[in-house]
mmCIF file of C-alpha atoms in Angstrom:
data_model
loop_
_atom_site.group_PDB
_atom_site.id
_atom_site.type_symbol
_atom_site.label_atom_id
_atom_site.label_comp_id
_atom_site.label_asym_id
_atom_site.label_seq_id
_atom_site.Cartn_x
_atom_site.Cartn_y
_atom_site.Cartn_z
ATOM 1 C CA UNK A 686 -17.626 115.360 28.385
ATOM 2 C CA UNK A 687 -16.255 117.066 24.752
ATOM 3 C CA UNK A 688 -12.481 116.992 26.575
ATOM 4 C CA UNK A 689 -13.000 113.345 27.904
ATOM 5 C CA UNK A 690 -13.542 112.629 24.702
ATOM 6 C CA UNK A 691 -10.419 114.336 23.252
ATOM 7 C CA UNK A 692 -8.445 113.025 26.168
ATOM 8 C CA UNK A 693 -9.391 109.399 24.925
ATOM 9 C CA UNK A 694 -8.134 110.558 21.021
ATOM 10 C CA UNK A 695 -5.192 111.731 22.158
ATOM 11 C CA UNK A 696 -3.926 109.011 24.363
ATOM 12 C CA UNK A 697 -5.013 106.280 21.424
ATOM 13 C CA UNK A 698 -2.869 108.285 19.622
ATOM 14 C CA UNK A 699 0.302 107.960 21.895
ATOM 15 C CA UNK A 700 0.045 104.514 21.714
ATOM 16 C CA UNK A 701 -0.426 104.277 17.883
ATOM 17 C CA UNK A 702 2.954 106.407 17.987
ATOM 18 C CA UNK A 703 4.359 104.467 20.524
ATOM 19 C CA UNK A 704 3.433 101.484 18.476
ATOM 20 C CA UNK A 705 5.547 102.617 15.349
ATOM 21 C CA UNK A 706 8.090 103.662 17.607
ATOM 22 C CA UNK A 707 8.618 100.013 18.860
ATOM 23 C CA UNK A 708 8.093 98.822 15.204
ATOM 24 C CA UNK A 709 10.562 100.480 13.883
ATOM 25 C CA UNK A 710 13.303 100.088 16.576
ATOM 26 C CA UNK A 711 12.854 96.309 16.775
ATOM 27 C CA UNK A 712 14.293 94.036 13.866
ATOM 28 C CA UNK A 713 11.439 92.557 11.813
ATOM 29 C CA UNK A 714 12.567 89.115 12.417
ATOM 30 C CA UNK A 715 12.225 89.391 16.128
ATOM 31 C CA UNK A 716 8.724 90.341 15.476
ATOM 32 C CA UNK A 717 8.231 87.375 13.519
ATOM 33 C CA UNK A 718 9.125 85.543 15.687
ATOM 34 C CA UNK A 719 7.391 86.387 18.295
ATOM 35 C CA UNK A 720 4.146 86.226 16.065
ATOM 36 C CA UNK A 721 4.615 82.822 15.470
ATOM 37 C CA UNK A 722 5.168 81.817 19.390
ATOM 38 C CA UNK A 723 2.407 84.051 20.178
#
């Protein structure tokens, strides 16, 4: 149950890096302006 729950930590993790990762490589305008369509 203790490694289920580190499993879960580690793959929120991942997507908090991948999350930056995306972040960074797309231009901030594009996110823009998908926030405003969305």
């Amino acid at each position: 149950m203790f490694s289920h729950s580190t499993y879960g930590l580690e793959f929120t993790f991942e997507l908090i890096k991948l999350y930056v990762f995306v972040i960074k490589r797309v231009p901030k305008a594009t996110l823009t302006t998908a926030a405003l369509e969305y």
